[in-house]
Amino acid sequence: MSSNHRPESMQRITTKALAEAFIEEQIKAVKAQVGDNKVLLALSGGVDSSVVAALLLKAIGKQLICVHVNHGLMRKNESEQVIDLFEKQLDANLIYVDASERFLNLLAGEADPEKKRKIIGEEFIKVFDEEAVKLGRIPYLAQGTIYPDILESLNKGKVIKSHHNVGGLPEEMAMELVEPLKLLYKDEVRVVGSTLGLPDEMVLRQPFPGPGLGVRCLGAITVDRLRMVRESDAILREEFAKNGLDKAVWQYFTAVPDFKSVGVKNEDRYEGYPVIIRAVNTVDAMTATVAEIPFSLLQHITQRITSEVEGVNRVLFDYTPKPVGTIEWE
Ligand code: XMP
């Protein structure tokens, strides 16, 4: 559609009024681009795809078909929240695909982080592609591409990790792209999302990697350790929100390694897995510092995780900045 270059004269969208003007302009542009045709969107529930969904719903309503693929590596209740908001509250056309078992079967026994990412990325495209075929020929594919994605792809450096965003364009599918956010920075996307009426929990969300909890369940993924990651992450997020840290810390999550240690519970030997807490601040995710978390809160979270998450007998805090550690463990 339009160029991939953000003109210097383009005003930064910092207020509701500016966001409203942007939304009006994009509604016109999208209508002119797609006419009466249907548009397909992979809706992960992340900020960018959610804002695109809300914008397109406003522009073309039921012509938009959202597909939410649950790869089994989502956070606790995440798919339910996507369904609740988009299908139940906003009345979007939404296809929910529970592909958890498919992904977990493919990932079984694979411990190499890059191979895990590759499996998840490729399988995602397959599942999405299958849904698209079932729907017949849809000429347009909407994507939550934002300006940093465009800058990053222009600027490919050495690959430290092969990041991917689920929802990448299946190359063999000749669909025209609809990318209404492609000239916006993340903070502008958030203002647009709020102006469209999306709730704060969605718009102010911390980043979540495409391969999801798959890169936080370290080594070969098992259903049991995946549960430990998911449950401990939910406790961490609940406690950070209760204590106002959800707005002060850029990204925070738990990871579970693939080794056990010896512990003691009810006077018995209790072998279990450790949970690692990661909490970092950054501007652009290229470098990061470790967030300071009150010791008493860490103690409380440790107490909750070790008593509420079956199979966990230790909680560790990761003090490593990036570099030398990356933000995710894999
Ligand atoms: P790292 O671990 O490279 O992470 O320091 C930097 C930021 O990127 C996120 N991340 C991903 N995001 N797809 C994504 O969309 C991915 O494959 C991916 N891997 C890491 C990570 O959560 C952090 O915010």
Short mmCIF file of C-alpha atoms and ligand atoms in Angstrom, two decimals:
data_model
loop_
_atom_site.label_atom_id
_atom_site.label_comp_id
_atom_site.label_asym_id
_atom_site.label_seq_id
_atom_site.Cartn_x
_atom_site.Cartn_y
_atom_site.Cartn_z
CA MET A 1 0.00 0.00 0.00
CA SER A 2 2.00 3.02 1.21
CA SER A 3 5.76 3.31 1.52
CA ASN A 4 7.81 1.71 4.26
CA HIS A 5 9.52 4.95 5.09
CA ARG A 6 8.33 7.14 7.91
CA PRO A 7 8.54 10.75 6.72
CA GLU A 8 10.40 13.08 9.04
CA SER A 9 7.41 15.39 9.01
CA MET A 10 5.13 12.70 10.47
CA GLN A 11 3.94 13.85 13.87
CA ARG A 12 4.45 11.54 16.81
CA ILE A 13 1.07 10.20 18.01
CA THR A 14 1.03 11.13 21.67
CA THR A 15 -2.56 12.19 22.30
CA LYS A 16 -6.06 10.84 21.83
CA ALA A 17 -6.85 13.56 19.29
CA LEU A 18 -3.85 12.63 17.15
CA ALA A 19 -4.74 8.96 17.47
CA GLU A 20 -8.31 9.68 16.37
CA ALA A 21 -7.05 11.46 13.26
CA PHE A 22 -4.70 8.54 12.52
CA ILE A 23 -7.54 6.02 12.98
CA GLU A 24 -9.84 7.94 10.62
CA GLU A 25 -7.12 8.15 8.00
CA GLN A 26 -6.35 4.42 8.26
CA ILE A 27 -10.02 3.44 8.11
CA LYS A 28 -10.29 5.27 4.79
CA ALA A 29 -7.05 3.77 3.49
CA VAL A 30 -8.02 0.20 4.47
CA LYS A 31 -11.49 0.53 2.92
CA ALA A 32 -9.95 1.86 -0.27
CA GLN A 33 -7.40 -0.97 -0.31
CA VAL A 34 -9.64 -3.96 0.34
CA GLY A 35 -13.07 -2.89 -0.92
CA ASP A 36 -15.64 -5.64 -0.18
CA ASN A 37 -13.04 -8.37 0.17
CA LYS A 38 -12.30 -10.42 3.23
CA VAL A 39 -9.13 -9.89 5.25
CA LEU A 40 -7.40 -12.55 7.31
CA LEU A 41 -5.50 -11.77 10.51
CA ALA A 42 -3.44 -13.97 12.83
CA LEU A 43 -4.53 -12.64 16.20
CA SER A 44 -2.01 -13.70 18.84
CA GLY A 45 -3.39 -11.41 21.52
CA GLY A 46 -0.19 -9.36 21.66
CA VAL A 47 -0.41 -5.55 21.54
CA ASP A 48 0.26 -5.15 17.82
CA SER A 49 -2.09 -7.79 16.44
CA SER A 50 -4.80 -6.75 18.91
CA VAL A 51 -4.61 -3.10 17.86
CA VAL A 52 -4.73 -4.08 14.19
CA ALA A 53 -7.78 -6.26 14.91
CA ALA A 54 -9.57 -3.42 16.72
CA LEU A 55 -8.75 -0.95 13.94
CA LEU A 56 -9.86 -3.29 11.16
CA LEU A 57 -13.03 -4.20 13.03
CA LYS A 58 -13.88 -0.53 13.02
CA ALA A 59 -13.04 -0.18 9.36
CA ILE A 60 -14.51 -3.34 7.83
CA GLY A 61 -16.35 -5.21 10.62
CA LYS A 62 -17.26 -8.76 9.63
CA GLN A 63 -15.06 -8.70 6.52
CA LEU A 64 -12.22 -9.27 8.97
CA ILE A 65 -11.56 -12.89 9.89
CA CYS A 66 -9.29 -13.36 12.87
CA VAL A 67 -7.58 -16.66 13.49
CA HIS A 68 -6.22 -17.31 16.95
CA VAL A 69 -3.90 -20.29 17.09
CA ASN A 70 -3.25 -21.68 20.54
CA HIS A 71 0.12 -23.40 20.21
CA GLY A 72 -0.08 -24.69 23.76
CA LEU A 73 2.66 -22.28 24.80
CA MET A 74 0.42 -19.39 25.82
CA ARG A 75 0.36 -17.91 29.29
CA LYS A 76 -2.35 -18.88 31.76
CA ASN A 77 -5.85 -17.95 30.46
CA GLU A 78 -4.40 -16.00 27.54
CA SER A 79 -6.42 -17.64 24.77
CA GLU A 80 -9.58 -17.32 26.86
CA GLN A 81 -8.93 -13.58 27.20
CA VAL A 82 -8.51 -13.16 23.45
CA ILE A 83 -11.78 -15.00 22.81
CA ASP A 84 -13.59 -13.09 25.52
CA LEU A 85 -12.50 -9.67 24.28
CA PHE A 86 -12.69 -10.09 20.53
CA GLU A 87 -15.47 -12.61 20.04
CA LYS A 88 -17.73 -11.98 23.01
CA GLN A 89 -17.25 -8.26 23.61
CA LEU A 90 -16.29 -6.87 20.21
CA ASP A 91 -18.29 -9.37 18.13
CA ALA A 92 -15.40 -10.14 15.77
CA ASN A 93 -15.35 -13.07 13.37
CA LEU A 94 -12.89 -15.24 15.26
CA ILE A 95 -11.70 -18.74 14.54
CA TYR A 96 -10.06 -20.43 17.50
CA VAL A 97 -7.68 -23.28 16.74
CA ASP A 98 -6.42 -25.37 19.62
CA ALA A 99 -3.26 -26.90 18.17
CA SER A 100 -1.56 -27.50 21.54
CA GLU A 101 -1.18 -31.22 21.15
CA ARG A 102 0.23 -30.90 17.66
CA PHE A 103 2.94 -28.52 18.80
CA LEU A 104 3.81 -30.46 21.94
CA ASN A 105 4.11 -33.71 19.98
CA LEU A 106 6.44 -32.11 17.47
CA LEU A 107 8.54 -30.52 20.18
CA ALA A 108 8.83 -33.69 22.28
CA GLY A 109 12.48 -34.50 22.99
CA GLU A 110 13.90 -31.44 21.18
CA ALA A 111 16.28 -29.58 23.50
CA ASP A 112 18.07 -27.27 21.07
CA PRO A 113 16.70 -23.71 21.43
CA GLU A 114 17.08 -22.77 17.76
CA LYS A 115 15.46 -26.00 16.61
CA LYS A 116 12.60 -25.44 19.05
CA ARG A 117 12.05 -21.94 17.65
CA LYS A 118 12.14 -23.27 14.13
CA ILE A 119 9.61 -26.03 14.86
CA ILE A 120 7.24 -23.58 16.55
CA GLY A 121 7.54 -20.98 13.78
CA GLU A 122 7.10 -23.43 10.92
CA GLU A 123 4.25 -25.30 12.53
CA PHE A 124 2.47 -22.06 13.26
CA ILE A 125 2.54 -21.12 9.62
CA LYS A 126 1.29 -24.60 8.67
CA VAL A 127 -1.66 -24.42 11.04
CA PHE A 128 -2.51 -20.91 9.93
CA ASP A 129 -2.18 -21.90 6.30
CA GLU A 130 -4.54 -24.86 6.79
CA GLU A 131 -7.15 -22.55 8.28
CA ALA A 132 -6.72 -20.11 5.40
CA VAL A 133 -7.24 -22.91 2.86
CA LYS A 134 -10.44 -23.99 4.64
CA LEU A 135 -11.75 -20.44 4.34
CA GLY A 136 -11.31 -20.35 0.58
CA ARG A 137 -9.43 -17.68 -1.24
CA ILE A 138 -8.94 -14.59 0.90
CA PRO A 139 -6.93 -11.97 -0.96
CA TYR A 140 -5.70 -9.90 1.98
CA LEU A 141 -3.58 -10.67 5.01
CA ALA A 142 -3.43 -8.13 7.83
CA GLN A 143 -0.34 -7.97 10.00
CA GLY A 144 0.68 -6.09 13.12
CA THR A 145 3.97 -4.96 11.61
CA ILE A 146 5.28 -1.84 13.34
CA TYR A 147 8.07 0.55 12.36
CA PRO A 148 10.83 -1.06 14.46
CA ASP A 149 10.11 -4.36 12.63
CA ILE A 150 10.71 -2.59 9.34
CA LEU A 151 13.89 -0.93 10.58
CA GLU A 152 15.12 -4.25 11.98
CA SER A 153 14.58 -6.10 8.72
CA LEU A 154 16.49 -3.38 6.86
CA ASN A 155 19.29 -3.70 9.31
CA LYS A 156 19.93 -7.39 9.66
CA GLY A 157 22.94 -7.93 11.88
CA LYS A 158 24.45 -11.07 13.28
CA VAL A 159 21.77 -13.52 14.36
CA ILE A 160 21.95 -14.12 18.09
CA LYS A 161 18.53 -15.74 18.15
CA SER A 162 16.18 -16.27 15.27
CA HIS A 163 13.31 -14.17 16.58
CA HIS A 164 10.07 -14.66 14.84
CA ASN A 165 6.63 -13.33 15.31
CA VAL A 166 3.98 -15.91 14.91
CA GLY A 167 1.79 -14.64 12.14
CA GLY A 168 4.57 -14.30 9.59
CA LEU A 169 3.45 -14.33 6.00
CA PRO A 170 3.31 -17.83 4.54
CA GLU A 171 5.50 -17.22 1.52
CA GLU A 172 3.60 -19.43 -0.85
CA MET A 173 0.33 -17.66 -0.06
CA ALA A 174 0.08 -14.83 -2.51
CA MET A 175 -1.86 -12.44 -0.34
CA GLU A 176 -1.64 -8.69 -0.34
CA LEU A 177 -0.60 -7.24 3.00
CA VAL A 178 -2.65 -4.83 5.07
CA GLU A 179 -0.35 -3.21 7.62
CA PRO A 180 -1.98 -0.13 9.10
CA LEU A 181 0.55 0.25 11.94
CA LYS A 182 3.70 -0.11 9.91
CA LEU A 183 4.90 3.46 10.38
CA LEU A 184 4.22 3.59 14.11
CA TYR A 185 6.47 3.11 17.10
CA LYS A 186 5.28 0.94 19.97
CA ASP A 187 4.23 3.82 22.23
CA GLU A 188 2.08 5.20 19.40
CA VAL A 189 0.48 1.80 18.85
CA ARG A 190 -0.50 1.81 22.53
CA VAL A 191 -2.12 5.26 22.25
CA VAL A 192 -4.03 4.13 19.16
CA GLY A 193 -5.13 0.94 20.96
CA SER A 194 -6.43 2.86 23.99
CA THR A 195 -8.21 5.33 21.74
CA LEU A 196 -9.90 2.39 20.01
CA GLY A 197 -11.19 1.34 23.44
CA LEU A 198 -8.94 -1.64 24.12
CA PRO A 199 -8.44 -2.29 27.84
CA ASP A 200 -5.17 -1.39 29.58
CA GLU A 201 -4.33 -5.07 30.25
CA MET A 202 -4.12 -5.53 26.51
CA VAL A 203 -2.58 -2.24 25.43
CA LEU A 204 0.03 -1.96 28.18
CA ARG A 205 1.08 -5.57 27.96
CA GLN A 206 4.72 -6.47 28.31
CA PRO A 207 6.34 -8.09 25.27
CA PHE A 208 5.81 -11.82 24.88
CA PRO A 209 7.92 -13.84 22.44
CA GLY A 210 6.29 -15.56 19.46
CA PRO A 211 7.46 -19.02 20.63
CA GLY A 212 5.77 -18.25 23.95
CA LEU A 213 6.49 -20.31 27.03
CA GLY A 214 8.33 -22.73 24.72
CA VAL A 215 11.54 -20.71 25.22
CA ARG A 216 10.94 -20.49 28.98
CA CYS A 217 10.47 -24.23 29.50
CA LEU A 218 14.18 -24.79 29.00
CA GLY A 219 15.56 -27.76 27.09
CA ALA A 220 13.14 -30.45 25.93
CA ILE A 221 9.60 -29.31 26.79
CA THR A 222 7.49 -31.55 28.99
CA VAL A 223 3.85 -31.04 29.89
CA ASP A 224 4.76 -31.10 33.55
CA ARG A 225 7.45 -28.40 33.41
CA LEU A 226 5.31 -26.34 31.06
CA ARG A 227 2.65 -26.33 33.77
CA MET A 228 5.30 -25.16 36.27
CA VAL A 229 6.32 -22.26 34.00
CA ARG A 230 2.71 -21.27 33.37
CA GLU A 231 1.62 -21.44 37.01
CA SER A 232 4.70 -19.67 38.38
CA ASP A 233 4.42 -16.95 35.72
CA ALA A 234 0.79 -16.36 36.70
CA ILE A 235 1.77 -15.97 40.36
CA LEU A 236 4.61 -13.60 39.47
CA ARG A 237 2.33 -11.47 37.30
CA GLU A 238 -0.38 -11.40 39.95
CA GLU A 239 2.08 -10.27 42.63
CA PHE A 240 3.73 -7.67 40.39
CA ALA A 241 0.31 -6.22 39.56
CA LYS A 242 -0.75 -6.16 43.22
CA ASN A 243 2.43 -4.27 44.10
CA GLY A 244 2.38 -1.81 41.17
CA LEU A 245 5.48 -3.33 39.60
CA ASP A 246 3.61 -4.32 36.44
CA LYS A 247 3.81 -0.69 35.32
CA ALA A 248 7.34 -0.08 36.59
CA VAL A 249 9.16 -3.12 35.17
CA TRP A 250 9.51 -3.55 31.40
CA GLN A 251 9.45 -7.34 31.26
CA TYR A 252 9.18 -10.05 33.91
CA PHE A 253 8.58 -13.75 33.70
CA THR A 254 9.68 -17.12 34.99
CA ALA A 255 11.66 -19.92 33.36
CA VAL A 256 12.08 -23.54 34.41
CA PRO A 257 15.30 -25.43 33.63
CA ASP A 258 15.45 -29.13 32.88
CA PHE A 259 17.26 -30.33 35.98
CA LYS A 260 16.15 -31.14 39.49
CA SER A 261 17.69 -30.47 42.86
CA VAL A 262 17.20 -32.00 46.27
CA GLY A 263 14.88 -30.32 48.74
CA VAL A 264 12.84 -31.20 51.79
CA LYS A 265 9.08 -31.05 52.33
CA ASN A 266 7.03 -32.40 55.23
CA GLU A 267 10.25 -33.83 56.63
CA ASP A 268 10.77 -35.90 53.50
CA ARG A 269 13.25 -35.66 50.67
CA TYR A 270 11.60 -33.61 47.92
CA GLU A 271 13.27 -33.52 44.52
CA GLY A 272 11.92 -30.76 42.38
CA TYR A 273 12.65 -28.20 39.67
CA PRO A 274 13.84 -24.64 40.26
CA VAL A 275 11.88 -21.65 38.99
CA ILE A 276 13.97 -18.71 37.77
CA ILE A 277 12.57 -15.19 38.03
CA ARG A 278 13.68 -12.68 35.39
CA ALA A 279 12.75 -8.99 35.69
CA VAL A 280 14.40 -6.41 33.46
CA ASN A 281 14.21 -2.83 32.28
CA THR A 282 15.23 -1.69 28.85
CA VAL A 283 14.45 0.87 26.18
CA ASP A 284 14.87 -1.19 23.05
CA ALA A 285 15.56 -4.76 24.28
CA MET A 286 19.08 -4.59 22.80
CA THR A 287 20.55 -4.05 26.26
CA ALA A 288 18.80 -4.47 29.59
CA THR A 289 19.36 -3.87 33.28
CA VAL A 290 18.03 -5.98 36.11
CA ALA A 291 14.99 -4.50 37.86
CA GLU A 292 15.26 -3.98 41.61
CA ILE A 293 12.55 -5.96 43.34
CA PRO A 294 11.99 -5.55 47.10
CA PHE A 295 13.48 -8.52 48.92
CA SER A 296 10.32 -9.04 50.99
CA LEU A 297 8.26 -9.35 47.81
CA LEU A 298 10.72 -11.88 46.36
CA GLN A 299 10.43 -13.87 49.58
CA HIS A 300 6.64 -13.78 49.37
CA ILE A 301 6.64 -14.84 45.71
CA THR A 302 9.08 -17.66 46.53
CA GLN A 303 6.83 -18.82 49.32
CA ARG A 304 3.79 -18.82 47.01
CA ILE A 305 5.49 -20.57 44.11
CA THR A 306 7.02 -23.32 46.22
CA SER A 307 3.77 -23.99 48.02
CA GLU A 308 1.32 -23.59 45.12
CA VAL A 309 3.22 -25.06 42.17
CA GLU A 310 3.56 -28.81 42.46
CA GLY A 311 7.04 -30.07 41.62
CA VAL A 312 8.95 -26.85 42.37
CA ASN A 313 11.34 -26.78 45.33
CA ARG A 314 13.46 -23.66 44.75
CA VAL A 315 13.11 -20.14 43.36
CA LEU A 316 16.13 -18.29 41.91
CA PHE A 317 16.47 -14.67 40.82
CA ASP A 318 18.48 -13.84 37.72
CA TYR A 319 20.82 -10.88 38.38
CA THR A 320 22.36 -10.81 34.92
CA PRO A 321 22.14 -7.72 32.69
CA LYS A 322 22.04 -7.94 28.88
CA PRO A 323 24.74 -8.28 27.76
CA VAL A 324 25.95 -10.78 28.96
CA GLY A 325 22.68 -12.67 29.38
CA THR A 326 19.92 -12.25 26.82
CA ILE A 327 16.50 -11.37 28.23
CA GLU A 328 15.01 -14.78 27.49
CA TRP A 329 17.00 -17.84 28.53
CA GLU A 330 16.75 -19.46 25.12
P1 XMP B 1 16.40 -11.54 23.94
O1 XMP B 1 16.15 -12.83 24.65
O2 XMP B 1 16.93 -11.71 22.55
O3 XMP B 1 14.99 -10.84 23.81
O4 XMP B 1 17.28 -10.60 24.74
C1 XMP B 1 14.76 -9.51 23.46
C2 XMP B 1 13.25 -9.27 23.44
O5 XMP B 1 12.65 -10.01 22.38
C3 XMP B 1 11.69 -10.92 22.88
N1 XMP B 1 11.80 -12.15 22.09
C4 XMP B 1 11.00 -12.44 21.03
N2 XMP B 1 9.98 -11.75 20.50
N3 XMP B 1 9.70 -13.44 18.89
C5 XMP B 1 9.30 -12.27 19.44
O6 XMP B 1 8.35 -11.68 18.97
C6 XMP B 1 10.72 -14.18 19.36
O7 XMP B 1 11.05 -15.24 18.83
C7 XMP B 1 11.41 -13.64 20.49
N4 XMP B 1 12.46 -14.08 21.23
C8 XMP B 1 12.69 -13.14 22.20
C9 XMP B 1 12.04 -11.12 24.34
O8 XMP B 1 10.91 -11.54 25.10
C10 XMP B 1 12.55 -9.75 24.70
O9 XMP B 1 11.47 -8.86 24.95
#
